[in-house]
Short mmCIF file of C-alpha atoms and ligand atoms in Angstrom, two decimals:
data_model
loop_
_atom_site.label_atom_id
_atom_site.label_comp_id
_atom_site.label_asym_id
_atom_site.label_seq_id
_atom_site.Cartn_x
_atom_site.Cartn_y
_atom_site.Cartn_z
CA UNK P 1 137.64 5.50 179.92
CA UNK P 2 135.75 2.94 178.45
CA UNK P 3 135.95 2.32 174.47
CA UNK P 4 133.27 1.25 172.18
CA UNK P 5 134.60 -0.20 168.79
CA UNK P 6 132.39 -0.21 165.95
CA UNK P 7 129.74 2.39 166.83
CA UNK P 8 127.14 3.63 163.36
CA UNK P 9 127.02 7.53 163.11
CA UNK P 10 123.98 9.00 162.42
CA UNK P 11 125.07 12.50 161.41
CA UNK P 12 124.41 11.62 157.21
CA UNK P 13 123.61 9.06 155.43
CA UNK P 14 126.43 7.13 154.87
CA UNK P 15 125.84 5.75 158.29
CA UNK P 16 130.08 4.69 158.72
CA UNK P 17 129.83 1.68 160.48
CA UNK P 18 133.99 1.74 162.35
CA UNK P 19 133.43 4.97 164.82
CA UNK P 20 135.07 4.06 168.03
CA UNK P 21 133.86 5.80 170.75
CA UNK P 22 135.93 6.94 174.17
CA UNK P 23 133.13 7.50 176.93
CA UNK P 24 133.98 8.85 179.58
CA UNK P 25 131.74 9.17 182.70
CA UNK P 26 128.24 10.40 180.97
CA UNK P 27 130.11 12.14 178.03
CA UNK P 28 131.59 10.77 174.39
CA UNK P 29 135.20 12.62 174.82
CA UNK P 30 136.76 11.09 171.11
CA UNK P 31 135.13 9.52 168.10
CA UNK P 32 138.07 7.74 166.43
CA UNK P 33 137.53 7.58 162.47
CA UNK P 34 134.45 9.86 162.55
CA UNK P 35 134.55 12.93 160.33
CA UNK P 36 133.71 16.83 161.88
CA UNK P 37 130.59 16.22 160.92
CA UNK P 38 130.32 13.30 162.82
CA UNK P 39 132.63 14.24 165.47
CA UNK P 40 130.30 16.91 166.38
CA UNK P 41 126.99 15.05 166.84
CA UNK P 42 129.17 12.38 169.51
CA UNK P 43 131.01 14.74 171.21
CA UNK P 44 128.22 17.62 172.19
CA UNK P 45 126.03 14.72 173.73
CA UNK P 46 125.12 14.00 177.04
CA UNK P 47 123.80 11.39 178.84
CA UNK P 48 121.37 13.20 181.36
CA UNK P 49 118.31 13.26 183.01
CA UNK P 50 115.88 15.81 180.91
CA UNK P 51 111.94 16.52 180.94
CA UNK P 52 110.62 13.98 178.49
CA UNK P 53 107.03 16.06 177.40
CA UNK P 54 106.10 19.59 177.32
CA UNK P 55 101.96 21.04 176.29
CA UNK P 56 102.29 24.02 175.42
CA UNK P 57 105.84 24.49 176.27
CA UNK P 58 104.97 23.30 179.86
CA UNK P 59 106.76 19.81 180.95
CA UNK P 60 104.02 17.84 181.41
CA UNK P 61 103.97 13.84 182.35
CA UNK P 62 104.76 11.64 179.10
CA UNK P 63 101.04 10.43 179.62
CA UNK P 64 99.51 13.48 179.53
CA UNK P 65 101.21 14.41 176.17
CA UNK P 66 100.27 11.21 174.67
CA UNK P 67 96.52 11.83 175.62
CA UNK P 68 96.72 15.07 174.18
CA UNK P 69 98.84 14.08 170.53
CA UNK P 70 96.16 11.20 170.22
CA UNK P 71 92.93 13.80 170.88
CA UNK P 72 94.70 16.40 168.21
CA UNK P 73 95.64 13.87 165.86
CA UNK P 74 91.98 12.31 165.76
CA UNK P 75 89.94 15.22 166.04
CA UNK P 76 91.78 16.76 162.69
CA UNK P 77 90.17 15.97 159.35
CA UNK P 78 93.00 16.30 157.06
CA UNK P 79 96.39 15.08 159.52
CA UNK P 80 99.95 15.08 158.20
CA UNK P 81 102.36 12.51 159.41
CA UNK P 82 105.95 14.21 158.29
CA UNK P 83 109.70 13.50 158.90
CA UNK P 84 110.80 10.27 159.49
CA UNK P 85 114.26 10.45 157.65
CA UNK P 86 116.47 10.83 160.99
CA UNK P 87 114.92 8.12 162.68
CA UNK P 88 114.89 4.13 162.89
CA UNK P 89 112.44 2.05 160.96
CA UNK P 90 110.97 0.44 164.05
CA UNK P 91 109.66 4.60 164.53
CA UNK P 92 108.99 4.98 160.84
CA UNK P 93 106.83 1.68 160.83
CA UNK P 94 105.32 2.52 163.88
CA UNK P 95 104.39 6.51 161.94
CA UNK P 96 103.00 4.98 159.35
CA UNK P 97 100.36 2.85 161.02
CA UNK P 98 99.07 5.82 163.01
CA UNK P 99 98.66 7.48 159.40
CA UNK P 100 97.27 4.48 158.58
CA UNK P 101 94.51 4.71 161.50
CA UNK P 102 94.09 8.16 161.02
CA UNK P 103 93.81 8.40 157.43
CA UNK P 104 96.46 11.09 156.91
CA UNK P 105 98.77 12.04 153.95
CA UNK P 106 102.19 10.37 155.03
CA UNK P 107 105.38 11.92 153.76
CA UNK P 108 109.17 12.27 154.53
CA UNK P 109 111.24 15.36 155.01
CA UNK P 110 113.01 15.26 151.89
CA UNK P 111 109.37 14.35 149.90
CA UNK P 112 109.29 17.06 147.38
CA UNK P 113 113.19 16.20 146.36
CA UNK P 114 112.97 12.25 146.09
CA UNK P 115 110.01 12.74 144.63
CA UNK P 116 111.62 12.52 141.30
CA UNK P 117 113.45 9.33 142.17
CA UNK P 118 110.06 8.36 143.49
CA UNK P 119 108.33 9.13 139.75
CA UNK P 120 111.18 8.30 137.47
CA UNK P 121 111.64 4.76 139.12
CA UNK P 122 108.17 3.23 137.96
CA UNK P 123 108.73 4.93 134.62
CA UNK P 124 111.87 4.12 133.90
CA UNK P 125 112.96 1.42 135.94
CA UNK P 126 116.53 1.47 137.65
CA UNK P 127 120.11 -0.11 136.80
CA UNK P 128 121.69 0.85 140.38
CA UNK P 129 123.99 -0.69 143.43
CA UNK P 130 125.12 -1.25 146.43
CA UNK P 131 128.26 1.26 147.39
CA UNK P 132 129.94 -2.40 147.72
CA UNK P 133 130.26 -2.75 144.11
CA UNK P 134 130.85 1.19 143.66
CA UNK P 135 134.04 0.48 145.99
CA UNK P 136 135.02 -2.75 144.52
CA UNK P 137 134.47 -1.98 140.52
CA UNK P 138 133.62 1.87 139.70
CA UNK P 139 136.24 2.93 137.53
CA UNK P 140 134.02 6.07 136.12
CA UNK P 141 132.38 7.81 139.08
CA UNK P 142 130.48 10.89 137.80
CA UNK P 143 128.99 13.44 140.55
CA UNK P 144 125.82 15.27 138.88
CA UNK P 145 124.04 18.40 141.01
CA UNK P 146 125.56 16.75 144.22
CA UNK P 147 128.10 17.69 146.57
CA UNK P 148 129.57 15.14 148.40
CA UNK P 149 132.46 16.40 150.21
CA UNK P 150 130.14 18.67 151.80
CA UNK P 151 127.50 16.13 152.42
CA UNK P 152 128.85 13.62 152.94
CA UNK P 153 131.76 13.68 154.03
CA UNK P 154 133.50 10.20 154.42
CA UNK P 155 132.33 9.46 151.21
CA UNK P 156 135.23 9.17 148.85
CA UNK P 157 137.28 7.45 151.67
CA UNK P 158 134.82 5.11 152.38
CA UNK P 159 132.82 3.95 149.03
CA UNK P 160 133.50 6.02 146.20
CA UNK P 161 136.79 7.39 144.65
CA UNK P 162 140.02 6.35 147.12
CA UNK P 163 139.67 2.91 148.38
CA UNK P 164 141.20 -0.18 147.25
CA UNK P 165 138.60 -2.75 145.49
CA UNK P 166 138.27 -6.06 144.01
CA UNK P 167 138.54 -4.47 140.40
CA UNK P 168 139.96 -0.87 141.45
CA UNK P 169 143.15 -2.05 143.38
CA UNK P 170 145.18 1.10 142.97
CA UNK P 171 142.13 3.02 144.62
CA UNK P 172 141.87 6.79 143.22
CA UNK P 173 144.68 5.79 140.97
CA UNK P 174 142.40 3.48 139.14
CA UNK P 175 139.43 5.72 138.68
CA UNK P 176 138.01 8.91 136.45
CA UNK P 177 136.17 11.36 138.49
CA UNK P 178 134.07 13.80 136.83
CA UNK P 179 131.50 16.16 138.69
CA UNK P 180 128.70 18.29 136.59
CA UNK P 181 127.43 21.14 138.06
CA UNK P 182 126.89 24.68 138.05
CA UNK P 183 129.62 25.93 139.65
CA UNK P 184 133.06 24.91 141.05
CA UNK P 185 131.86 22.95 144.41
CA UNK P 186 134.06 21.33 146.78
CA UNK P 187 133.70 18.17 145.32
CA UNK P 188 135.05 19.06 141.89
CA UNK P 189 138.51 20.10 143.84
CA UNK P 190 138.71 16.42 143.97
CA UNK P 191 137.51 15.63 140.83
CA UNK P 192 140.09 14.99 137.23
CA UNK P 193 136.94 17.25 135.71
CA UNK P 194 134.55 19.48 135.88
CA UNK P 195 131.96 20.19 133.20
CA UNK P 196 130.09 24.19 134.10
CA UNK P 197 126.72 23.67 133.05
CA UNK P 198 124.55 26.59 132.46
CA UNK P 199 122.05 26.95 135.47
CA UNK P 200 118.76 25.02 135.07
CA UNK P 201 120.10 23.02 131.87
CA UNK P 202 120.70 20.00 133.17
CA UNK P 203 117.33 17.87 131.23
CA UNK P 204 118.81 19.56 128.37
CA UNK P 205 122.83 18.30 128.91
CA UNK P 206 121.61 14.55 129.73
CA UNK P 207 119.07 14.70 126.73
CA UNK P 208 122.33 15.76 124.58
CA UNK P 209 124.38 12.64 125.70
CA UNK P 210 121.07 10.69 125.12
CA UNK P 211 120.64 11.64 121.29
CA UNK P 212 124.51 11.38 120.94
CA UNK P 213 124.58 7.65 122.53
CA UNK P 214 121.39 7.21 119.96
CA UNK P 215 123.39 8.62 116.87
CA UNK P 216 121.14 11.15 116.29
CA UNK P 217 121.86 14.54 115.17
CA UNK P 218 122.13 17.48 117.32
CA UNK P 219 122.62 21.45 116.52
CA UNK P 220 126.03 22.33 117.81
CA UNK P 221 124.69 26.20 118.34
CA UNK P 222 121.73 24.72 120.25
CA UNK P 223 123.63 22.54 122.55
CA UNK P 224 126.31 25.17 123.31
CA UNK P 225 123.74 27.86 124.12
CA UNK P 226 121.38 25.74 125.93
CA UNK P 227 124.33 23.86 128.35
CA UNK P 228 127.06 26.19 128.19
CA UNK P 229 129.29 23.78 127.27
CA UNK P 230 130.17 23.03 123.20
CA UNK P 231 129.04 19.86 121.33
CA UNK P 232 132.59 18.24 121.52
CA UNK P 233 132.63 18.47 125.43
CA UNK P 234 129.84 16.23 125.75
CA UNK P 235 131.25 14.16 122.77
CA UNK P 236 134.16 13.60 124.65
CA UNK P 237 132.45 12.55 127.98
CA UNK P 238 130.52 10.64 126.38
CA UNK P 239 133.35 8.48 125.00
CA UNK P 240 134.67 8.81 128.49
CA UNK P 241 131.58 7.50 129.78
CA UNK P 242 131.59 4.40 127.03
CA UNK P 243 135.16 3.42 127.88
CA UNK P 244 134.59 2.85 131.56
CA UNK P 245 134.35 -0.79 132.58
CA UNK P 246 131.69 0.27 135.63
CA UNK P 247 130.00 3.55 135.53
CA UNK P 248 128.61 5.31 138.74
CA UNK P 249 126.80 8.27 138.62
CA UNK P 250 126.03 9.77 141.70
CA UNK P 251 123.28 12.70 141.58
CA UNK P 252 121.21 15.07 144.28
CA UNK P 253 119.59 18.05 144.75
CA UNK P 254 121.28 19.86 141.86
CA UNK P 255 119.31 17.92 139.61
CA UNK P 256 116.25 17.07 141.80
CA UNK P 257 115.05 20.82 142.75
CA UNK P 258 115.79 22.54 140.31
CA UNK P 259 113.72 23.35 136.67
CA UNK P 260 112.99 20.19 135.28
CA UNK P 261 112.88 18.21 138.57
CA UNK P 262 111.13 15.38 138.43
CA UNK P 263 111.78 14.87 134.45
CA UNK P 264 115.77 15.56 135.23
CA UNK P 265 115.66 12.56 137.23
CA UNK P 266 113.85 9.90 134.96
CA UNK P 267 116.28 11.29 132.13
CA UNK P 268 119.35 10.19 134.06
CA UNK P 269 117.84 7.00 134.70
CA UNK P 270 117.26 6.97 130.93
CA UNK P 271 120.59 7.75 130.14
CA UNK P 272 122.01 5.07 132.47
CA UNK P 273 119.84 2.85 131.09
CA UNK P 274 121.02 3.67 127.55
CA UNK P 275 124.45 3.52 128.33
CA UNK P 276 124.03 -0.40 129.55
CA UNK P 277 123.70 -0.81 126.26
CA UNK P 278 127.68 -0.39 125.97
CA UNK P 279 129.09 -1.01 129.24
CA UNK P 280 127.89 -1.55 132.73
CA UNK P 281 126.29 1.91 134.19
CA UNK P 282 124.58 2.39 137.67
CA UNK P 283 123.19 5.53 139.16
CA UNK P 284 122.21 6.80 142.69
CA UNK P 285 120.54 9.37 144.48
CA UNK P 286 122.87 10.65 147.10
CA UNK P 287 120.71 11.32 150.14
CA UNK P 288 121.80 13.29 153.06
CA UNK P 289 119.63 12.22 155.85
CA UNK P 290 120.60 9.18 157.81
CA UNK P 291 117.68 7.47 156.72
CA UNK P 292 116.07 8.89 154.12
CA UNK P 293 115.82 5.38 152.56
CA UNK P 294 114.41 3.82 155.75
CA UNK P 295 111.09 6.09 155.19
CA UNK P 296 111.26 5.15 151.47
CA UNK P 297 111.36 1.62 152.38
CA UNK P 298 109.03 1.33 155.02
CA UNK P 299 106.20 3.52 153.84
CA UNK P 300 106.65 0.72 150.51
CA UNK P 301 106.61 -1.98 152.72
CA UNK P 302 103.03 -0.39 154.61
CA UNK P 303 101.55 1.30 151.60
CA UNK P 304 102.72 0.26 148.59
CA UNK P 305 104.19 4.07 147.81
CA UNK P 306 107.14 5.03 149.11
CA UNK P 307 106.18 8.63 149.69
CA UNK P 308 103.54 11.46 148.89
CA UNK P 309 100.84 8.37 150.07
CA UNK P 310 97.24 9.64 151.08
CA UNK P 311 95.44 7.01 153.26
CA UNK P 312 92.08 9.38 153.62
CA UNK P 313 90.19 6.76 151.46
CA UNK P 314 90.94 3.83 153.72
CA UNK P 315 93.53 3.20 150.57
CA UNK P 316 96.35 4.72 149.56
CA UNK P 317 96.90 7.16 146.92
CA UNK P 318 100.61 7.94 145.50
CA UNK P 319 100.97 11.63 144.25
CA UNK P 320 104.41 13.45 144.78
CA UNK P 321 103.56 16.77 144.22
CA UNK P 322 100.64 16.61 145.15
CA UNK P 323 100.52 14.70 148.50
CA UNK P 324 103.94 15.81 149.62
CA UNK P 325 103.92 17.73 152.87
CA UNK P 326 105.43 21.30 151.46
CA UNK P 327 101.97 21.02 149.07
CA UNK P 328 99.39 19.56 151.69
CA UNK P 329 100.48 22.92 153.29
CA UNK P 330 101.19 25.17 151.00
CA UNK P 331 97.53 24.78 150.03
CA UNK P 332 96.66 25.26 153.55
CA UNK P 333 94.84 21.36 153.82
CA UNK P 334 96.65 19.75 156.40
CA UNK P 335 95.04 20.86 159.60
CA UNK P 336 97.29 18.64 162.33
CA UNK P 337 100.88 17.55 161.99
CA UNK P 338 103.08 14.76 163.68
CA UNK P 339 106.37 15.42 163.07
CA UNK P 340 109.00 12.80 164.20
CA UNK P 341 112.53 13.74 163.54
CA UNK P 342 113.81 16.50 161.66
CA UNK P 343 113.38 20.34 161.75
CA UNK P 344 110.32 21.15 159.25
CA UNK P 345 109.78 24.64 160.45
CA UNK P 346 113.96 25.14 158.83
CA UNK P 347 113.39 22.58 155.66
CA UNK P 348 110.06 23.59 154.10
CA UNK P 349 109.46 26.11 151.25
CA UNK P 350 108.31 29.39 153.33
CA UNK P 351 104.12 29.16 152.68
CA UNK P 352 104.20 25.49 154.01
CA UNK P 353 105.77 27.18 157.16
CA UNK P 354 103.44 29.59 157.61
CA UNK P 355 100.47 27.54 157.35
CA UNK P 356 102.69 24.34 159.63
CA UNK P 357 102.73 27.33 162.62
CA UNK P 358 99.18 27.59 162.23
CA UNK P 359 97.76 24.45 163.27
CA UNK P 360 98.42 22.31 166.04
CA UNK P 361 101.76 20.45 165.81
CA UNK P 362 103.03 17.36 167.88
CA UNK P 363 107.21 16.88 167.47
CA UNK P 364 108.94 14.09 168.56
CA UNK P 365 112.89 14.67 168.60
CA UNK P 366 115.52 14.03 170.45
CA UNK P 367 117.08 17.93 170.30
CA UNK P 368 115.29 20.97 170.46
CA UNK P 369 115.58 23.13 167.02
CA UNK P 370 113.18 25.88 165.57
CA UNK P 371 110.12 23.59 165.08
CA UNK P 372 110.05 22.89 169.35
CA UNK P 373 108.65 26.13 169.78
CA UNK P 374 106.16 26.06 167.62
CA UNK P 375 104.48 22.70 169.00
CA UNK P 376 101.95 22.10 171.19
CA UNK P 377 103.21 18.89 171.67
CA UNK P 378 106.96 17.89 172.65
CA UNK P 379 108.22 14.49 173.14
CA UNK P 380 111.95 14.90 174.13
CA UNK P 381 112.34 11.46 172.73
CA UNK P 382 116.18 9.22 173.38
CA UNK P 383 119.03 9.25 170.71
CA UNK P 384 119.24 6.84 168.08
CA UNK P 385 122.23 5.07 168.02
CA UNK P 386 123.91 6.75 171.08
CA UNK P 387 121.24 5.70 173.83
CA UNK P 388 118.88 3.04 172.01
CA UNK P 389 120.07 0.48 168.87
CA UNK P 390 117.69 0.01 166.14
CA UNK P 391 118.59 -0.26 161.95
CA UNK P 392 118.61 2.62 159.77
CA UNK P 393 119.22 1.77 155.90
CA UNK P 394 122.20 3.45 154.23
CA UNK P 395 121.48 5.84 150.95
CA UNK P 396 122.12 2.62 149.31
CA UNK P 397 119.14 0.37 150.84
CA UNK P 398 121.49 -1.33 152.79
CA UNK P 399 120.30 -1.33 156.38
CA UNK P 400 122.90 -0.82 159.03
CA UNK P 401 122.53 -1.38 162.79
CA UNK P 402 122.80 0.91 165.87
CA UNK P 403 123.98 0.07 168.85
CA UNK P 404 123.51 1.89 172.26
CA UNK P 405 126.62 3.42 174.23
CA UNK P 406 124.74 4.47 176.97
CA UNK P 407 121.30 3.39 179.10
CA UNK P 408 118.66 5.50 177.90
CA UNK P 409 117.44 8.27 180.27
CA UNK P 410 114.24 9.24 177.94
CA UNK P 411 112.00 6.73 176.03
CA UNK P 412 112.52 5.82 172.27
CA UNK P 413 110.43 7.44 169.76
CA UNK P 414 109.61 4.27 168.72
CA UNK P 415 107.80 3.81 172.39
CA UNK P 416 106.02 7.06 172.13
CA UNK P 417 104.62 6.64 168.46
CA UNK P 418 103.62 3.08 169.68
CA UNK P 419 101.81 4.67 172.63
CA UNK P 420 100.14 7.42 170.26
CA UNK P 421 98.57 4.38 168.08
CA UNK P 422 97.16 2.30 170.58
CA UNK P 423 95.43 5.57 171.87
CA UNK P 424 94.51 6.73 168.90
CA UNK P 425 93.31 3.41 167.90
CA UNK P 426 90.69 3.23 170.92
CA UNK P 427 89.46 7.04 169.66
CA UNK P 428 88.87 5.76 166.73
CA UNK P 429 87.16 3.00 167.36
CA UNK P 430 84.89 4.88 170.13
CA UNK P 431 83.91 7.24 167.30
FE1 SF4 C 1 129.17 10.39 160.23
FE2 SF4 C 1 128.61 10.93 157.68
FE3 SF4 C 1 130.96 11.62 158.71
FE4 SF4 C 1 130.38 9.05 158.28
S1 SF4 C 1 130.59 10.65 156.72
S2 SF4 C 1 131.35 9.91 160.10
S3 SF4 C 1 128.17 9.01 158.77
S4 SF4 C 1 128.93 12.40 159.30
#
């Protein structure tokens, strides 16, 4: 057997860097270091021949199928350009310049729940990290609405609560973990607290510890039947939170999609703003897909937005909400979809399905799931970071490469999306 040290796993977005790989003939038979998670993605792969393009469910030559993408995706007056979170940036660059050409609304997968990092950041600006200095000083690690032992799994091990740091030498023994959430989650089994907050009261519990760290006045009755939880619980966190040399608190979906949304997001960026004011306080969004961030970035980089971003006016316009893929369809606009990476057809709310079925649909992954059948378009496209390399960026905006374990027996997304612009480029310039 032949064994690769060092290998990036794709299956989340911590991205762990240290998998070492056993291949044996075209097969990964043991991922040393990699969680089940992880294990899983190496070890069902195979390195085999497979029909690159299908029209209509039909393989078809990888020619023919980028004719026919480039003729959909022009001919459509309102195209979405959607996914891009499990896939490298050199794809996700290459995405957004065919938006770019076309004049579509360019989103990621997870759109509608960044979107309220997306809004809050401009707002309220951001004290935040890399998990570097989460593993080397966070002595106060607060999970809020997240679930990271589900998630993501290798995160405690890896960045947050057990290992060793500069500041943190005794590891978990040096640390506070509390988690906030609705309900007893996996996470909190791991955690020295957890604080029950009533369902859908989360703006209210952060705007508590906000008028506290201000020394204003609250109702005690108020608090306890808004949150759940009395006055002198989030008294006592707070002076928990105030005596920690380097506060992290890590949030996600808990907060993000449910009621408040969008406002429950700039609030905790207020609150760890406010608490600066007494010690050192970071927050970040914990982000599931492998690289979530990557879209972020690169659609910033392209368009100045970093999401939500219609180009229809030969400029682009930044509305989560409103240009996020779930409400382009939902409202039944978008009337042609590229889809690279990622499973819509499972991930949307269920009237942007409906409407996604409707209208004609190129995908470009690298596994079939429920949105292949559904396409007109299929690009069976080669696996990032098994069969080609590239860079993804971790959920903390650190980019990580990916190497290749195997020769590629399928083209990269990257070439197919490359292919799709020039053609579409000539279109549009015959027009
Ligand atoms: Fe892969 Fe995530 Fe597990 Fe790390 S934690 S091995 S990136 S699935």
């Amino acid at each position: 057997p032949n064994i690769v040290p060092d290998v990036t796993c794709t299956a989340c977005g911590c991205l762990c860097d240290d998998i070492e790989l056993t291949i044996e003939g075209q097969r990964i038979t043991a991922a040393k270091q990699a969680c089940a998670l992880g294990k899983s993605r190496f070890l069902s792969f195979r390195n085999e021949p497979r029909p690159t393009c299908f029209l209509q469910g039909q393989p078809a030559t990888l020619a023919a199928g980028i004719e026919r993408a480039a003729q959909l995706l022009t001919a459509a007056k309102y195209p979405l350009v959607f996914g891009l979170t499990e896939t490298t940036i050199a794809a996700q660059r290459a995405a957004v310049a065919i938006a770019d050409w076309l004049g579509a609304v360019v989103d990621a997968t997870a759109g509608d729940y960044h979107g309220a990092s997306g809004l809050a950041f401009p707002k309220v600006g951001e004290s935040t990290c890399s998990l570097g200095e989460v593993k080397n000083r966070g002595d106060l690690i607060l999970f809020w609405g997240t679930d990271p032992a589900e998630s993501h799994p290798r995160h405690f091990e890896r960045y947050s609560l057990q290992p060793a740091g500069l500041f943190v030498p005794r590891g978990r023994a040096d640390r506070t973990c509390v988690v906030i959430d609705v309900r007893q989650n996996k996470t909190a089994e791991q955690a020295d607290q957890l604080i029950a907050v009533k369902p859908g009261s989360d703006f209210e519990a952060i705007w508590t510890l906000r008028a506290l760290l201000a020394g204003i006045e609250v109702d005690p009755e108020q608090v306890a039947t808004t949150t759940g939880q009395s006055l002198d619980v989030w008294k006592q966190l707070l002076a928990q939170l105030k005596r920690a040399k380097y506060g992290v608190i890590f949030f996600g979906a808990g907060i993000t999609q449910t009621r408040g949304q969008h406002a429950n997001g700039d609030a905790l960026r207020a609150l760890t703003r406010d608490l600066n004011r007494h010690t050192r306080f970071v927050c970040r969004l914990n982000r599931a897909e492998c690289n979530s961030s990557g879209a972020d970035n690169v659609a910033a980089w392209q368009t100045g937005y970093a999401l939500g971003v219609n180009l229809a006016q030969g400029y682009p316009r930044f509305s989560p909400g409103e240009y996020t893929a779930a409400a382009v369809l939902t409202r039944q606009e978008a009337d042609a979809a590229l889809i690279v990476s990622g499973n819509p057809l499972a991930q949307l709310p269920s009237p942007a399905k409906a409407h996604l079925a409707t209208i004609p649909l190129i995908a470009l992954h690298s596994q079939f799931n429920s949105t292949t059948p559904a396409a007109d378009v299929v690009f069976n496209v080669a696996t990032s970071g098994i069969e080609i390399p590239g860079t993804m960026y971790r959920f903390d905006d650190v980019p990580v490469p990916l190497h290749s374990v195997f020769t590629a027996t399928q083209p990269s997304d990257h070439e197919v999306l490359l292919a799709i612009e020039q053609r579409v480029k000539e279109l549009k310039k015959s027009k």
